[in-house]
């Protein structure tokens, strides 16, 4: 029983690890001049942490441009739609970018993921008709 609890706790920590790594990378100055103030990245960290615990999210990252990137556990249309719906209901002013297997394979470092753009993703604002 305790082994199962340990596995569950460790998997949650592993998922959130890239949220912390991406925040440290961004706020540590390794990504160059940031387009947003440091406080905005602290708020994105909280969003990233919550996103990493969503059912279909294998891993989550903070993007330099202010989006949240995720690698999904299941890459099906219904699983993606459910994740996007949950994310946009929780964060109606945010943007979620799904990373493909090909992108993850070609981007071997966290710096490569962080520098990806969320401009190719439709923002929750647009999906929810807020703009």
Backbone as numpy.savetxt, mean C-alpha at the origin, in Angstrom:
# Nx Ny Nz CAx CAy CAz Cx Cy Cz
-1.20 -24.93 19.92 -2.02 -23.74 19.92 -1.16 -22.48 19.92
-0.12 -22.46 20.75 0.76 -21.28 20.81 1.54 -21.11 19.51
1.86 -22.21 18.83 2.56 -22.12 17.54 1.68 -21.44 16.51
0.39 -21.75 16.51 -0.55 -21.12 15.58 -0.64 -19.62 15.85
-0.72 -19.23 17.10 -0.78 -17.83 17.48 0.49 -17.10 17.03
1.61 -17.72 17.20 2.88 -17.13 16.78 2.91 -16.91 15.28
2.44 -17.87 14.50 2.40 -17.75 13.04 1.49 -16.60 12.63
0.33 -16.47 13.26 -0.61 -15.39 12.95 0.01 -14.04 13.27
0.64 -13.92 14.43 1.27 -12.66 14.81 2.42 -12.30 13.89
3.22 -13.28 13.52 4.37 -13.02 12.64 3.92 -12.65 11.25
2.84 -13.22 10.74 2.37 -12.89 9.39 1.86 -11.45 9.35
1.22 -10.99 10.41 0.76 -9.61 10.47 1.93 -8.65 10.50
2.98 -9.00 11.22 4.18 -8.18 11.29 4.88 -8.14 9.95
4.97 -9.26 9.28 5.62 -9.30 7.97 4.88 -8.45 6.96
3.55 -8.48 6.99 2.77 -7.68 6.06 3.02 -6.19 6.27
3.09 -5.75 7.52 3.25 -4.34 7.83 4.69 -3.86 7.67
5.62 -4.78 7.52 7.03 -4.42 7.45 7.34 -3.46 6.30
6.75 -3.65 5.14 7.04 -2.77 4.01 6.39 -1.41 4.14
5.34 -1.28 4.95 4.80 0.04 5.26 5.86 0.83 6.03
6.45 0.20 7.03 7.48 0.85 7.84 8.73 1.13 7.01
9.14 0.17 6.19 10.33 0.37 5.37 10.13 1.51 4.38
8.95 1.58 3.76 8.72 2.64 2.79 8.66 4.00 3.48
8.07 4.07 4.67 8.04 5.34 5.42 9.46 5.77 5.77
10.27 4.85 6.27 11.65 5.18 6.65 12.44 5.64 5.43
12.25 4.98 4.31 12.95 5.34 3.09 12.57 6.76 2.65
11.27 7.04 2.65 10.79 8.35 2.22 11.22 9.46 3.17
10.99 9.27 4.46 11.29 10.33 5.44 12.78 10.42 5.75
13.54 9.39 5.39 14.99 9.41 5.59 15.73 10.16 4.50
15.00 10.69 3.54 15.61 11.48 2.47 16.17 10.67 1.32
15.96 9.36 1.33 16.53 8.52 0.27 15.76 8.64 -1.04
14.55 9.19 -1.01 13.75 9.33 -2.22 13.84 10.74 -2.81
14.77 11.54 -2.30 14.92 12.90 -2.80 13.86 13.82 -2.21
13.65 14.96 -2.87 12.64 15.91 -2.40 11.26 15.28 -2.54
10.49 15.39 -1.48 9.16 14.79 -1.46 8.11 15.80 -1.89
7.10 15.36 -2.64 6.06 16.28 -3.10 5.07 16.69 -2.00
5.13 16.02 -0.85 4.20 16.32 0.24 4.98 16.54 1.53
4.37 17.20 2.52 5.06 17.40 3.80 5.19 16.08 4.57
6.18 15.99 5.47 6.39 14.75 6.24 5.16 14.27 6.99
4.33 15.18 7.49 3.12 14.79 8.22 2.17 13.98 7.34
2.14 14.29 6.06 1.27 13.56 5.13 1.73 12.10 5.02
3.03 11.86 5.04 3.56 10.50 4.96 3.30 9.73 6.25
3.25 10.44 7.38 2.90 9.78 8.64 1.45 9.30 8.58
0.56 10.11 8.00 -0.83 9.70 7.85 -0.93 8.55 6.85
-0.16 8.61 5.78 -0.15 7.51 4.80 0.35 6.21 5.44
1.26 6.33 6.39 1.75 5.14 7.09 0.59 4.45 7.82
-0.25 5.23 8.48 -1.41 4.66 9.17 -2.36 3.99 8.18
-2.56 4.62 7.05 -3.41 4.05 6.00 -2.79 2.76 5.47
-1.50 2.78 5.26 -0.78 1.61 4.76 -0.90 0.44 5.74
-0.72 0.72 7.02 -0.81 -0.33 8.04 -2.20 -0.97 8.03
-3.23 -0.15 7.98 -4.59 -0.67 7.96 -4.85 -1.45 6.67
-4.33 -0.96 5.56 -4.51 -1.62 4.28 -3.81 -2.98 4.27
-2.65 -3.07 4.90 -1.90 -4.33 4.91 -2.65 -5.45 5.64
-3.62 -5.08 6.47 -4.38 -6.10 7.18 -5.66 -6.51 6.46
-5.93 -5.93 5.30 -7.11 -6.32 4.52 -6.95 -7.75 4.00
-8.06 -8.41 3.84 -8.08 -9.85 3.52 -7.29 -10.21 2.26
-7.37 -9.42 1.22 -6.73 -9.79 -0.04 -5.38 -9.11 -0.25
-4.81 -8.53 0.78 -3.55 -7.80 0.64 -2.41 -8.64 1.20
-1.47 -8.97 0.32 -0.27 -9.71 0.74 0.74 -8.75 1.35
0.88 -7.56 0.74 1.83 -6.57 1.21 1.39 -5.19 0.75
1.80 -4.16 1.49 1.42 -2.79 1.15 2.63 -1.88 1.29
2.62 -0.79 0.52 3.72 0.16 0.48 3.16 1.58 0.37
3.92 2.55 0.87 3.60 3.96 0.65 4.34 4.40 -0.60
3.65 5.02 -1.52 4.29 5.53 -2.73 4.71 6.98 -2.53
5.76 7.37 -3.19 6.30 8.73 -3.09 5.27 9.78 -3.43
4.40 9.48 -4.40 3.40 10.46 -4.84 2.14 10.49 -3.97
2.12 9.68 -2.89 1.00 9.73 -1.96 0.00 8.61 -2.09
0.20 7.71 -3.01 -0.69 6.56 -3.14 -0.25 5.42 -2.23
-1.09 4.41 -2.17 -0.76 3.18 -1.46 -0.72 2.07 -2.50
0.37 1.32 -2.53 0.50 0.21 -3.47 0.34 -1.10 -2.71
-0.33 -2.05 -3.33 -0.51 -3.36 -2.71 -0.19 -4.48 -3.69
0.32 -5.57 -3.14 0.40 -6.80 -3.91 -0.73 -7.67 -3.37
-1.64 -8.08 -4.26 -2.80 -8.86 -3.80 -2.46 -10.32 -3.58
-3.22 -10.95 -2.69 -3.09 -12.39 -2.49 -3.72 -13.12 -3.65
-4.89 -12.65 -4.07 -5.59 -13.22 -5.22 -5.70 -12.14 -6.28
-5.39 -12.50 -7.50 -5.38 -11.52 -8.58 -6.60 -11.68 -9.48
-7.75 -11.97 -8.89 -8.97 -12.12 -9.67 -9.74 -10.81 -9.70
-10.63 -10.67 -10.65 -11.43 -9.46 -10.78 -12.28 -9.22 -9.53
-12.95 -10.27 -9.04 -13.81 -10.10 -7.88 -13.02 -9.76 -6.62
-11.86 -10.38 -6.42 -11.04 -10.09 -5.24 -10.48 -8.67 -5.31
-10.07 -8.24 -6.49 -9.56 -6.89 -6.67 -10.65 -5.86 -6.42
-11.84 -6.12 -6.97 -12.96 -5.20 -6.77 -13.35 -5.09 -5.30
-13.36 -6.20 -4.60 -13.71 -6.19 -3.18 -12.68 -5.40 -2.37
-11.40 -5.58 -2.69 -10.34 -4.85 -1.98 -10.44 -3.37 -2.27
-10.64 -3.01 -3.52 -10.77 -1.60 -3.90 -11.99 -0.97 -3.23
-13.09 -1.68 -3.18 -14.30 -1.18 -2.54 -14.06 -0.92 -1.05
-13.46 -1.89 -0.38 -13.17 -1.75 1.05 -12.22 -0.58 1.29
-11.18 -0.47 0.48 -10.21 0.61 0.62 -10.87 1.97 0.43
-11.65 2.12 -0.63 -12.28 3.41 -0.93 -13.36 3.78 0.08
-14.02 2.79 0.66 -14.98 3.10 1.72 -14.26 3.61 2.96
-13.10 3.04 3.25 -12.32 3.45 4.42 -11.53 4.74 4.19
-11.06 4.94 2.96 -10.19 6.08 2.63 -10.67 6.74 1.33
-11.78 7.46 1.38 -12.39 7.99 0.16 -11.57 9.04 -0.59
-10.54 9.57 0.03 -9.70 10.57 -0.64 -8.33 10.02 -1.03
-8.16 8.73 -0.96 -6.87 8.10 -1.23 -6.86 7.41 -2.60
-5.69 6.89 -2.96 -5.52 6.15 -4.21 -4.82 4.83 -3.92
-5.38 3.76 -4.46 -4.82 2.42 -4.28 -4.31 1.93 -5.63
-3.06 1.47 -5.64 -2.46 0.94 -6.86 -2.14 -0.53 -6.63
-2.67 -1.37 -7.51 -2.38 -2.80 -7.44 -1.11 -3.08 -8.22
-0.19 -3.79 -7.60 1.06 -4.18 -8.26 0.87 -5.53 -8.92
1.33 -5.63 -10.15 1.23 -6.91 -10.86 2.43 -7.78 -10.49
2.30 -9.05 -10.76 3.42 -9.98 -10.50 4.64 -9.59 -11.32
4.40 -9.16 -12.54 5.49 -8.75 -13.42 6.22 -7.53 -12.86
5.47 -6.56 -12.35 6.09 -5.38 -11.75 6.92 -5.75 -10.53
6.36 -6.60 -9.69 7.10 -7.02 -8.49 8.35 -7.79 -8.85
8.29 -8.60 -9.88 9.46 -9.38 -10.31 10.55 -8.46 -10.88
10.15 -7.42 -11.61 11.13 -6.54 -12.23 11.64 -5.47 -11.26
10.91 -5.20 -10.21 11.31 -4.21 -9.21 11.82 -4.95 -8.00
13.09 -5.06 -7.88 13.70 -5.91 -6.85 13.93 -5.21 -5.52
13.75 -3.89 -5.47 14.01 -3.18 -4.22 12.80 -2.35 -3.82
12.76 -2.01 -2.57 11.64 -1.19 -2.08 11.68 0.20 -2.70
12.88 0.69 -3.03 12.98 2.02 -3.65 12.29 2.04 -5.02
12.36 0.93 -5.73 11.69 0.85 -7.03 10.18 0.90 -6.90
9.65 0.25 -5.88 8.21 0.27 -5.65 7.77 1.66 -5.23
8.49 2.27 -4.30 8.13 3.58 -3.77 8.07 4.63 -4.88
8.93 4.51 -5.86 8.99 5.50 -6.94 7.92 5.27 -8.03
7.20 4.17 -7.95 6.13 3.92 -8.92 5.05 4.98 -8.76
4.39 5.26 -9.85 3.34 6.28 -9.83 1.97 5.65 -9.58
1.15 6.39 -8.88 -0.24 5.94 -8.70 -1.15 6.64 -9.69
-0.57 7.42 -10.62 -1.36 8.14 -11.63 -2.11 7.22 -12.58
-1.64 5.99 -12.73 -2.32 5.05 -13.63 -3.55 4.42 -12.97
-3.70 4.64 -11.66 -4.84 4.11 -10.92 -5.92 5.17 -10.79
-7.15 4.74 -10.78 -8.26 5.67 -10.57 -8.39 5.92 -9.07
-8.38 7.18 -8.69 -8.45 7.53 -7.27 -9.83 7.21 -6.70
-9.87 7.01 -5.41 -11.16 6.77 -4.73 -12.06 7.99 -4.86
-11.47 9.18 -4.91 -12.25 10.40 -5.10 -13.08 10.31 -6.38
-12.43 9.88 -7.43 -13.11 9.77 -8.72 -14.14 8.62 -8.70
-13.77 7.50 -8.11 -14.67 6.36 -8.03 -15.93 6.72 -7.24
-15.74 7.46 -6.15 -16.86 7.82 -5.29 -17.54 9.13 -5.70
-17.01 9.79 -6.75 -17.61 11.03 -7.24 -17.43 12.20 -6.32
-16.30 12.26 -5.61 -16.04 13.35 -4.66 -15.51 14.58 -5.37
-14.74 14.41 -6.40 -14.15 15.58 -7.11 -15.18 16.34 -7.90
